[in-house]
């Protein structure tokens, strides 16, 4: 076995139980094992800096990411 193994225990998916809008931030937080508040704050801060790009990225993520319950 290799010393460096990459396993994804948590697939990237929207979290519908902890969602505020569509569950994208909660799903990202769960996937990367960081607090949901941190991800949401980062999205808001980046949204103020580059609003159009952030909005388009969020909408695309909401449409593409599968649901998780």
CSV table of C-alpha atoms in Angstrom, one decimal:
chain,number,residue,atom,x,y,z
A,1,UNK,CA,0.0,0.0,0.0
A,2,UNK,CA,1.1,3.5,-0.8
A,3,UNK,CA,2.1,5.9,2.0
A,4,UNK,CA,-0.1,8.5,0.5
A,5,UNK,CA,-3.6,7.3,0.1
A,6,UNK,CA,-6.4,9.6,-0.9
A,7,UNK,CA,-9.9,8.5,0.1
A,8,UNK,CA,-13.0,10.6,0.1
A,9,UNK,CA,-15.1,9.5,3.0
A,10,UNK,CA,-17.5,12.3,2.5
A,11,UNK,CA,-18.6,12.9,-1.1
A,12,UNK,CA,-19.2,16.4,-2.1
A,13,UNK,CA,-23.0,17.0,-1.9
A,14,UNK,CA,-25.4,19.6,-0.6
A,15,UNK,CA,-26.5,19.2,3.0
A,16,UNK,CA,-30.2,19.6,3.2
A,17,UNK,CA,-30.5,19.2,6.9
A,18,UNK,CA,-28.3,22.2,7.8
A,19,UNK,CA,-29.1,24.4,4.8
A,20,UNK,CA,-29.9,28.1,4.9
A,21,UNK,CA,-30.5,28.7,1.1
A,22,UNK,CA,-29.7,25.6,-0.9
A,23,UNK,CA,-27.2,23.6,1.3
A,24,UNK,CA,-24.1,24.4,-0.8
A,25,UNK,CA,-22.1,26.0,2.1
A,26,UNK,CA,-23.1,23.3,4.5
A,27,UNK,CA,-22.1,20.6,2.0
A,28,UNK,CA,-18.7,22.2,1.4
A,29,UNK,CA,-18.2,22.5,5.2
A,30,UNK,CA,-19.0,18.9,5.8
A,31,UNK,CA,-16.8,17.7,2.9
A,32,UNK,CA,-13.7,19.7,4.1
A,33,UNK,CA,-14.5,19.2,7.8
A,34,UNK,CA,-14.6,22.9,8.7
A,35,UNK,CA,-17.4,24.8,10.6
A,36,UNK,CA,-20.4,25.8,8.5
A,37,UNK,CA,-20.2,29.4,9.8
A,38,UNK,CA,-16.6,29.7,8.5
A,39,UNK,CA,-17.7,28.6,5.0
A,40,UNK,CA,-20.7,30.9,5.0
A,41,UNK,CA,-18.6,33.9,6.2
A,42,UNK,CA,-16.1,33.2,3.5
A,43,UNK,CA,-18.8,33.2,0.9
A,44,UNK,CA,-20.2,36.4,2.1
A,45,UNK,CA,-16.8,38.1,2.2
A,46,UNK,CA,-15.9,36.9,-1.2
A,47,UNK,CA,-19.4,37.9,-2.4
A,48,UNK,CA,-18.7,41.5,-1.4
A,49,UNK,CA,-15.4,41.5,-3.3
A,50,UNK,CA,-16.5,39.8,-6.5
A,51,UNK,CA,-20.3,39.6,-6.4
A,52,UNK,CA,-21.1,38.5,-9.9
A,53,UNK,CA,-18.6,35.6,-9.9
A,54,UNK,CA,-19.7,34.5,-6.4
A,55,UNK,CA,-23.3,34.5,-7.4
A,56,UNK,CA,-22.7,32.6,-10.6
A,57,UNK,CA,-20.5,30.0,-8.8
A,58,UNK,CA,-23.1,29.5,-6.1
A,59,UNK,CA,-25.9,29.0,-8.5
A,60,UNK,CA,-23.9,26.6,-10.6
A,61,UNK,CA,-22.9,24.6,-7.5
A,62,UNK,CA,-26.5,24.6,-6.3
A,63,UNK,CA,-27.6,23.1,-9.6
A,64,UNK,CA,-24.8,20.6,-10.1
A,65,UNK,CA,-24.1,19.3,-6.6
A,66,UNK,CA,-26.2,16.2,-5.7
A,67,UNK,CA,-28.4,16.3,-2.6
A,68,UNK,CA,-27.5,14.5,0.7
A,69,UNK,CA,-30.0,14.1,3.5
